[in-house]
Coordinates of C-alpha atoms and ligand atoms in Angstrom, one line a residue:
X102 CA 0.0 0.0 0.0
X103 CA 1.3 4.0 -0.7
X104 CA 2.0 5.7 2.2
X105 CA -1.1 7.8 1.1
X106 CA -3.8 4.8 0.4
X107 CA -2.3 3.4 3.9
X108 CA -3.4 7.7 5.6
X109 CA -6.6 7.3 4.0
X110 CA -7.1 4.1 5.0
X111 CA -6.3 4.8 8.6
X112 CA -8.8 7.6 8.8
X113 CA -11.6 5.6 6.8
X114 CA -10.9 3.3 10.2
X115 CA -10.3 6.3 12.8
X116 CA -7.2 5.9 13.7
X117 CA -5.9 9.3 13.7
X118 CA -7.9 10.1 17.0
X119 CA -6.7 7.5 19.0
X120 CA -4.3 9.2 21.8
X121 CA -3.9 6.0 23.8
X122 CA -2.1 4.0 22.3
X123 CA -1.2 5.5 19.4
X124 CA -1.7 3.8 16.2
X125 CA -3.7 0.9 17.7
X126 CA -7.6 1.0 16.0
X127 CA -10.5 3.0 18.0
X128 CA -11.9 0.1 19.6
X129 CA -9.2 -1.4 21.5
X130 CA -7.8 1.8 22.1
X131 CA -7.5 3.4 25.9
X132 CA -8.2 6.6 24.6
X133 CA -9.9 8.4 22.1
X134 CA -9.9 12.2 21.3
X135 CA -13.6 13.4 21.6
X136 CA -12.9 17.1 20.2
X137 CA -16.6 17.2 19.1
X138 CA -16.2 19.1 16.0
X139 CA -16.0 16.8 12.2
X140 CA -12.4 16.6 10.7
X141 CA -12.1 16.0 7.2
X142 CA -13.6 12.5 6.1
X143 CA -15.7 12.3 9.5
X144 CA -19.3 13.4 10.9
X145 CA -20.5 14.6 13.6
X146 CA -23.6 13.7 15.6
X147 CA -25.7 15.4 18.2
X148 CA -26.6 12.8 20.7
X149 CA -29.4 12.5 22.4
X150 CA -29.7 8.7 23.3
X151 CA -27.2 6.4 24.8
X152 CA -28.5 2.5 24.8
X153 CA -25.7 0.6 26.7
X154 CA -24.9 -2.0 26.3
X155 CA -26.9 -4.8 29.2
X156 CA -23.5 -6.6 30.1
X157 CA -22.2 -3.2 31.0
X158 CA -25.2 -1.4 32.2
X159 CA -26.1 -4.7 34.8
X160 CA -22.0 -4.0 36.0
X161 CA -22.7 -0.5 36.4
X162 CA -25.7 -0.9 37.9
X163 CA -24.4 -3.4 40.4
X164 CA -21.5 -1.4 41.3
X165 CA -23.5 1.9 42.0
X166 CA -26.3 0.1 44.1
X167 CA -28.6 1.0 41.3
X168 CA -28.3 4.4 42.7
X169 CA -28.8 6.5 39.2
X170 CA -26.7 9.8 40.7
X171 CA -23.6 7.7 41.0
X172 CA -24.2 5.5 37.0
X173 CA -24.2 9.0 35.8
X174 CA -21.5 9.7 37.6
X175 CA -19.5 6.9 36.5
X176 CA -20.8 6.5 33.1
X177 CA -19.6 10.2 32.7
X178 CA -15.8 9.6 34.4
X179 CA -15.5 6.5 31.6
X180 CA -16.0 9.1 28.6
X181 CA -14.2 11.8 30.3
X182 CA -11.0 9.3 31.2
X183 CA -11.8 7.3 27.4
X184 CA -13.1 10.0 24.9
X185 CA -16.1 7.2 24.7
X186 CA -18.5 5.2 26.4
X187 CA -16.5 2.3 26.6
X188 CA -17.0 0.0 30.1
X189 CA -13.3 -1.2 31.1
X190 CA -14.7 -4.0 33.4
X191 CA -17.2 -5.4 30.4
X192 CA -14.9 -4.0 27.0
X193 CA -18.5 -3.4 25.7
X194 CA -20.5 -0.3 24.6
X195 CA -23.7 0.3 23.1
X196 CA -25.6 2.4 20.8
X197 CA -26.9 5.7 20.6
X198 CA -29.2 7.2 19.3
X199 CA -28.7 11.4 17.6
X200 CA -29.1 13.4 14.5
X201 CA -26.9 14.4 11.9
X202 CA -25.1 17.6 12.9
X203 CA -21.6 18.0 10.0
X204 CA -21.9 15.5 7.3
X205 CA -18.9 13.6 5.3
X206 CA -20.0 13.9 1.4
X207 CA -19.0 10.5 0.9
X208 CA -20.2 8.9 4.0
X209 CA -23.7 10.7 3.3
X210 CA -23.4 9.0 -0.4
X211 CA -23.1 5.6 1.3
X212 CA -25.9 5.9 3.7
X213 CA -28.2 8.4 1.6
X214 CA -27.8 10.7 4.8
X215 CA -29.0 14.5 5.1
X216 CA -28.4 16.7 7.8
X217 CA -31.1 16.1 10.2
X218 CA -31.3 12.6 9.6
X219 CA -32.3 10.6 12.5
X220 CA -29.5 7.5 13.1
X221 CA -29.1 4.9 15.0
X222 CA -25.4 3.6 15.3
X223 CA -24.4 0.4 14.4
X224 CA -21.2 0.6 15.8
X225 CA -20.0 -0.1 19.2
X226 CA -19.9 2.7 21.4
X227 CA -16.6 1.6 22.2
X228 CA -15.8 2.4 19.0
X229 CA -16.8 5.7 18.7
X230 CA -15.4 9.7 19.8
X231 CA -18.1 10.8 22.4
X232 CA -18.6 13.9 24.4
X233 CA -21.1 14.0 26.8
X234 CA -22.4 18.2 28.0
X235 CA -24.4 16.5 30.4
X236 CA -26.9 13.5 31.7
X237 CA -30.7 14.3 31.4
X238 CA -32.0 10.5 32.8
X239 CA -31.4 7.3 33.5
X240 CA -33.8 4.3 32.5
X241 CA -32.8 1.5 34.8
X242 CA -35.8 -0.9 33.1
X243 CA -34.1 -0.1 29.5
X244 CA -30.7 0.2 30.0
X245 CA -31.0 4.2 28.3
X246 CA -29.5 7.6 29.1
X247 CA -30.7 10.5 28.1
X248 CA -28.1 12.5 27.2
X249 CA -26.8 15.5 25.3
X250 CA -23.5 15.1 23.6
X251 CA -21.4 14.8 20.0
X252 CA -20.1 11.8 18.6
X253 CA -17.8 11.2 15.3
X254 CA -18.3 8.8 13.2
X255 CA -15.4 7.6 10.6
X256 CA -16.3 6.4 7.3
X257 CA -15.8 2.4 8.4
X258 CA -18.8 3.0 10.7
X259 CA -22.3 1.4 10.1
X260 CA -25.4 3.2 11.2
X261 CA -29.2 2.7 10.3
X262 CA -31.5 5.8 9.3
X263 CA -34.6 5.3 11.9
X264 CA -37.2 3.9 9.6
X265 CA -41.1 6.0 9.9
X266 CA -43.4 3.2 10.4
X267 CA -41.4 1.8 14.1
X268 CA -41.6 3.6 18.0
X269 CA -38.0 4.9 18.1
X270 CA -37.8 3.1 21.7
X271 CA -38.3 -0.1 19.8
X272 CA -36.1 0.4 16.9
X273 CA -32.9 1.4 19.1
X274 CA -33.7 -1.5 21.2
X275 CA -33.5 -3.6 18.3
X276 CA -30.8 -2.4 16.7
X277 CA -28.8 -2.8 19.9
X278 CA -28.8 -6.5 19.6
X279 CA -29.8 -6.6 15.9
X280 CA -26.8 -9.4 15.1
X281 CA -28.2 -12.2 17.5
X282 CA -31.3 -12.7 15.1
X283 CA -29.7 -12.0 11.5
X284 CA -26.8 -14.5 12.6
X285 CA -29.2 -17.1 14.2
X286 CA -31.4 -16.9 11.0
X287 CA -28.2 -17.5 8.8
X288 CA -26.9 -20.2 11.3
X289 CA -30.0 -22.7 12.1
X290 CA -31.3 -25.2 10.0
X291 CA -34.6 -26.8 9.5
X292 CA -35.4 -29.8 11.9
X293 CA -32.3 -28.6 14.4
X294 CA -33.2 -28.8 18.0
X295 CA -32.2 -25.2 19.4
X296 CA -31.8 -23.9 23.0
X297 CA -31.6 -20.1 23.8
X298 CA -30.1 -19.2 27.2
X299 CA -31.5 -15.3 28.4
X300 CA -34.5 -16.5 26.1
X301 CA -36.3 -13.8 27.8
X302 CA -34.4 -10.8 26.8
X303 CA -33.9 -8.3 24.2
X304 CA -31.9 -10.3 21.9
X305 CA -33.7 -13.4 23.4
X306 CA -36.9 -12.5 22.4
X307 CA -35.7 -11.5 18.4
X308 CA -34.0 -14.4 18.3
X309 CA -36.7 -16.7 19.2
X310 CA -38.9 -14.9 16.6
X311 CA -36.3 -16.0 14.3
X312 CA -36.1 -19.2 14.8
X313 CA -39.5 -20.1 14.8
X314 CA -39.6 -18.3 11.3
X315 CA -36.3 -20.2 10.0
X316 CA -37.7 -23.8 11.5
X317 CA -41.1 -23.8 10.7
X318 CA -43.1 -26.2 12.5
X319 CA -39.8 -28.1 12.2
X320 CA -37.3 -28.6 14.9
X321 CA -38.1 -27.7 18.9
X322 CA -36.8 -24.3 20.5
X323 CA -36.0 -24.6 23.8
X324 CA -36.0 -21.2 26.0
X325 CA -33.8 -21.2 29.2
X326 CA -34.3 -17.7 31.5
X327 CA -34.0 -16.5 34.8
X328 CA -36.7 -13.7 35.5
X329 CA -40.0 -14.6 36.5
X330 CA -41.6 -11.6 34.2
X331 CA -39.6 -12.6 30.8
X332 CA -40.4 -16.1 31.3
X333 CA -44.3 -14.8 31.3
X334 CA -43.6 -12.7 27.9
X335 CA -41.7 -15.8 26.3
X336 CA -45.0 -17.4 27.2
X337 CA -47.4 -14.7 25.4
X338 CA -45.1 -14.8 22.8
X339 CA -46.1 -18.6 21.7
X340 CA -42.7 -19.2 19.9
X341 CA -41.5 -21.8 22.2
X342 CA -41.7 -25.4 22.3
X343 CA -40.4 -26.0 26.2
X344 CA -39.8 -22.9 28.4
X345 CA -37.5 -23.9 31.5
X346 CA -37.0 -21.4 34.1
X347 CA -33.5 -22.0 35.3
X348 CA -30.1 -20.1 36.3
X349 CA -27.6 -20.7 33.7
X350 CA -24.7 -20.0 36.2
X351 CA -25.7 -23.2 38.2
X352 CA -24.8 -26.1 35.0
X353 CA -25.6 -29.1 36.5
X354 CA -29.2 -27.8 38.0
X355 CA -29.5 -26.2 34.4
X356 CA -29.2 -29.4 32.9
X357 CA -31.4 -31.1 35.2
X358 CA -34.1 -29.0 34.4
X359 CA -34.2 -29.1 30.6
X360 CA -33.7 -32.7 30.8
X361 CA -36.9 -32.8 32.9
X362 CA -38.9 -30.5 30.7
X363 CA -37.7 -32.3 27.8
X364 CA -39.1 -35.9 29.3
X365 CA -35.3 -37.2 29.5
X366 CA -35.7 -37.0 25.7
X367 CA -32.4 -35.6 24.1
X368 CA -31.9 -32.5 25.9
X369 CA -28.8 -31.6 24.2
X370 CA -29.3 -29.0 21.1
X371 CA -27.8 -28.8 17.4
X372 CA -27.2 -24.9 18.4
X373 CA -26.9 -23.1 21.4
X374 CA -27.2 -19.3 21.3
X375 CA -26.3 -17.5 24.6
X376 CA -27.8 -14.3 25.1
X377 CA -27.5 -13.7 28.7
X378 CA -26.5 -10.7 30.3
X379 CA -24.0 -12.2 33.5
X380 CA -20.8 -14.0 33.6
X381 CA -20.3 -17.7 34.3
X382 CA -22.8 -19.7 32.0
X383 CA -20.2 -20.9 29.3
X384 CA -20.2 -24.2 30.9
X385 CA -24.2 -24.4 31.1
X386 CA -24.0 -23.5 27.2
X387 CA -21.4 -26.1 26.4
X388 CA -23.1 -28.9 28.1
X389 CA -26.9 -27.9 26.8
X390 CA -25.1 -28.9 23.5
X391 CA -24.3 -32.4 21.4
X392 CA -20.4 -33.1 21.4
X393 CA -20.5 -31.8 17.5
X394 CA -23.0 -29.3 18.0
X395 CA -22.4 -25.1 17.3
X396 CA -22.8 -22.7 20.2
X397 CA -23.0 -18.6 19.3
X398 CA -22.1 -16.9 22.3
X399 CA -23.6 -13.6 21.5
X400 CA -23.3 -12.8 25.3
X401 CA -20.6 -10.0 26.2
X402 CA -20.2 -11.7 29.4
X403 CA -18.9 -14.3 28.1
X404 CA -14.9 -15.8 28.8
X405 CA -13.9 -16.4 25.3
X406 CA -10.4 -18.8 27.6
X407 CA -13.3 -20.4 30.0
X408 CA -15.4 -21.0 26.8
X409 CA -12.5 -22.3 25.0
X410 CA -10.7 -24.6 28.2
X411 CA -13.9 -25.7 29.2
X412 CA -14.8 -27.3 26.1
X413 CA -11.5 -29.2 26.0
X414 CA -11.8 -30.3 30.1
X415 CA -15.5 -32.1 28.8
X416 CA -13.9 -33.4 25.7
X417 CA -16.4 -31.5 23.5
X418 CA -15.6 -31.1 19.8
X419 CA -18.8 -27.9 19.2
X420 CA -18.0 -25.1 16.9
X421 CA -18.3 -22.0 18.9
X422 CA -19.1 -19.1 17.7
X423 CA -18.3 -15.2 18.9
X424 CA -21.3 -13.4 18.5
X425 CA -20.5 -10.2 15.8
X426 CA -22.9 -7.5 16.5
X427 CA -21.9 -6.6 12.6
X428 CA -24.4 -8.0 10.2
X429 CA -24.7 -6.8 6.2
X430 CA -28.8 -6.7 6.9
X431 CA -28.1 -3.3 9.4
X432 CA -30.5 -4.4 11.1
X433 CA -33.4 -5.1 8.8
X434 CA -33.9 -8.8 10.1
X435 CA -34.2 -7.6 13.4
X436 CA -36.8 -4.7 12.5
X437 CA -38.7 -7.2 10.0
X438 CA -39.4 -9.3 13.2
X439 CA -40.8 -6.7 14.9
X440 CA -43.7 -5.5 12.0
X441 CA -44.1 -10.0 11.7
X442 CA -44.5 -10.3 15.3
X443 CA -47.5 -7.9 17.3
X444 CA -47.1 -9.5 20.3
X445 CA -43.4 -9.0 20.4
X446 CA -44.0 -5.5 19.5
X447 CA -46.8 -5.3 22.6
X448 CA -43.6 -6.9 24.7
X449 CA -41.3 -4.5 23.9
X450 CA -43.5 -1.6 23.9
X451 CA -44.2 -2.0 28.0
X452 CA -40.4 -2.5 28.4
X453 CA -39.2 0.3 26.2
X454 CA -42.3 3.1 25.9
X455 CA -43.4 4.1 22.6
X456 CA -42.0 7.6 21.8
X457 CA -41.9 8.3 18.0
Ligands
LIG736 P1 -31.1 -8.5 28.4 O1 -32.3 -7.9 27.7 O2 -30.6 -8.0 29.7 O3 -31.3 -10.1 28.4 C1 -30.5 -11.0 29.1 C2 -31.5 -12.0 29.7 O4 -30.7 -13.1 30.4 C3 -32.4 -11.4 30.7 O5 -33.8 -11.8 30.5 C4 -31.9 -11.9 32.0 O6 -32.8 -12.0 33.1 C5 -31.4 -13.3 31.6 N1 -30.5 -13.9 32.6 C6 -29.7 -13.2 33.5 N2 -29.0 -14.0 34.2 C7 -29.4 -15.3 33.8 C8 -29.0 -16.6 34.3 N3 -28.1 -16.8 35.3 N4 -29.6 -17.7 33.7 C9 -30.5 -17.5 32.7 N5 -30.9 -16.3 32.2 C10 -30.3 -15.2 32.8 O7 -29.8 -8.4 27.4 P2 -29.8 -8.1 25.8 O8 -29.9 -6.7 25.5 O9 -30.7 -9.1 25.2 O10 -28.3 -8.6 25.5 C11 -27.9 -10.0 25.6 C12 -26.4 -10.1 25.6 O11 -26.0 -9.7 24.3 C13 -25.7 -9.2 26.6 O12 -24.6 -10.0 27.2 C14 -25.1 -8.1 25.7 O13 -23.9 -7.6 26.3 C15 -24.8 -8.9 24.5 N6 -24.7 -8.1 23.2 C16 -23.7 -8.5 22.4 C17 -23.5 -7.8 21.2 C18 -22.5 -8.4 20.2 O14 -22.1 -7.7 19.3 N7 -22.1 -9.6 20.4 C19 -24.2 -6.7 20.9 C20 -25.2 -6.3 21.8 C21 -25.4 -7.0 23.0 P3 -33.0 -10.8 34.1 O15 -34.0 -9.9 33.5 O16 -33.4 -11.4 35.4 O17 -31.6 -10.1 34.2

C-alpha cells in the first residue's frame, strides 16, 4: 500500500484520534480524542440517546447500588477518562441514538444521509469519539441515558437511518442486539433442536422470533431464563416449544431442568445461542449442547479462555461461535421481526415506551 492509500485508510478506520495508544484501532484503544467538532472524512452527531450495552449497564448498575446519581456519575468519568462510552470491566459499549449535525460527502453517499437525519449507530460505542455536556436521565428498566452530547463517526462505521413506520424506543432496542437474530437466522437449519439461554431478553426475544420463522413447525426451541416476568412474555409470545426457568450459572441444575422439561428426551441441542447478560454460563451452554453441536455466544459476558478450556476439560468437539454485533442486513432482520410479530411489539413496547 502508498504511504497515502495506507493515511486514508487509517482515517476511513479512525485511527488518527486515537491518543492512547497511538496507532492501535479506535476500539481497543485506551483513549480516544472526543474534540466534538467533524475533521475531514468524518461526521459529527448530536446525541441524544445512549442505549448501553446490558452486560455493561447490569455492571454499572451493580457497582452503584442501582443508585442513578452515582451510574451517571461513572458512566460520565469512563467518557471523560476514554473520549467514549466504553466500560473497562465489560470492554463493551452500546448504541446511541442522535441526528446528523456535520456531514462527510461521501459517508452521506453511502448511507443516503442528510443533515437532520435521524440515526441509529451500528457501531459499538466503544468504537466511537463521544462527548457527553451532560446526563438528562437514566432508564434503569431499559438500560437508556438520556443525554446531550457529540459523537464522530469515521467512514468504516455502520449506522441505520430510523425507519417511519417503528416507536424509536423499539427500533434502538433492536438495533442494539440486531446481530443475534440475522446470525441465528443464517446459522439454524430446518429440523435442528435449538436452546436459547437469556431467552427472555432483548436479543432473546428477536432471536426466538427468528427461529421459529427459520424452522417452521420443524425442529423444537428450547427457552432457558431466569426472571419470573420474561419467562411470562416468552410465554405470550407462543414461539417456544419448552420454556424452562433456570439459572444458567448453576450447570448441573440447568441441565437437570431441561432434561426434565424435555421428558429425559435428548436435551442436548444442534445450536446453542447465549444471550444472557451475566458472567459464568459458558459451561451451562457447552453442556446444553451435542459433542458436535455449534454454540453462538452472542453474550458480552462471556470468557472467550473459560469458553474455549472448558470445552477441552469435557472433551467437546462444538464449533463455537463469537457473537458479531456486525451484520450486512443493518439491522433489517431484526426490525422485519418486529412488524411480523404484534405481540413482540406489545412486549417490547411495556419495556421500552413508545416515543416516536
Ligand atoms: P437482556 O435484555 O438483559 O437479556 C438477558 C437475559 O438473560 C435477561 O432476561 C436476564 O434475566 C437473563 N439472565 C440473566 N441471568 C441469567 C441466568 N443466570 N440464567 C438465565 N438467564 C439469565 O440483554 P440483551 O440486551 O438481550 O443482551 C444480551 C447479551 O448480548 C448481553 O450480554 C449483551 O452484552 C450482548 N450483546 C452482544 C452484542 C454483540 O455484538 N455480540 C451486541 C449487543 C449486545 P434478568 O432480566 O433477570 O436479568
Amino acid at each position: 500500500m502508498s504511504s497515502s492509500s495506507e493515511q486514508d485508510f487509517a482515517r476511513y478506520l479512525g485511527i488518527h484520534r486515537v491518543i492512547e495508544p497511538r496507532g492501535t484501532l479506535p476500539q481497543p484503544a485506551w483513549k480516544l480524542d472526543n474534540t466534538p467538532s467533524a475533521y475531514p472524512t468524518e461526521t459529527l452527531i448530536y446525541v441524544q440517546k445512549l442505549h448501553i450495552d446490558s452486560a455493561s449497564f447490569t455492571q454499572i448498575a451493580r457497582m452503584c447500588e442501582l443508585d442513578t446519581e452515582r451510574m451517571g456519575q461513572h458512566i460520565m468519568d469512563i467518557v471523560t477518562q476514554r473520549g467514549k462510552m466504553h466500560n473497562p470491566v465489560t470492554g463493551s459499549g452500546g448504541v446511541l441514538l442522535g441526528t446528523v449535525e456535520q456531514l462527510d460527502a461521501d459517508f452521506g453517499r453511502e448511507h443516503h444521509l442528510t443533515i437532520g437525519d435521524t440515526i441509529v449507530s451500528l457501531t459499538s460505542l466503544s468504537w466511537l469519539p463521544l462527548s457527553l455536556q451532560r446526563i438528562h436521565k437514566i432508564h434503569l428498566e431499559r438500560a437508556e441515558v438520556e443525554v446531550e452530547g457529540k459523537a464522530i463517526f469515521f467512514r468504516s462505521n455502520p449506522l441505520a437511518k430510523l425507519p417511519g413506520d417503528l416507536p424509536q424506543a423499539l427500533v434502538v432496542a433492536a438495533l442494539d442486539v440486531a446481530g443475534a437474530p440475522a446470525r441465528v437466522a443464517a446459522l439454524a437449519q430446518a429440523g435442528q433442536k435449538v436452546t436459547v439461554l437469556g431467552a427472555g431478553g432483548t436479543a432473546g426475544l428477536l432471536t426466538l422470533c427468528a427461529l421459529r420463522q427459520k424452522l417452521g413447525s420443524n425442529g423444537v426451541i428450547i427457552a432457558i431464563e431466569y426472571s419470573e416476568r420474561a419467562l411470562q412474555d416468552i410465554v405470550d409470545l407462543h414461539v417456544a416449544d419448552v420454556i424452562v426457568q433456570a439459572d444458567a450459572t448453576h450447570p448441573l441444575d440447568t441441565i437437570e431442568q431441561v432434561r426434565h422439561a424435555c421428558f429425559n428426551d435428548g436435551y442436548q441441542a444442534d445450536l446453542t445461542i447465549n444471550v444472557v447478560n451475566v458472567p459464568d454460563t459458558e459451561f451451562a451452554t457447552i453442556l446444553l449442547t451435542k459433542p458436535d453441536g455449534r454454540i453462538l455466544f452472542f453474550s458480552m459476558a462471556t470468557s472467550f479462555t473459560t469458553a474455549a478450556l472448558g470445552a477441552e476439560g469435557m472433551a467437546r468437539q462444538v464449533e463455537m461461535h463469537i457473537g458479531n454485533g456486525y451484520m450486512p442486513d443493518c439491522g433489517a432482520v431484526a426490525l422485519q421481526l418486529l412488524r411480523d410479530y404484534p405481540t413482540l411489539r406489545t412486549i417490547f413496547t411495556k419495556r421500552f415506551g413508545a416515543s416516536i
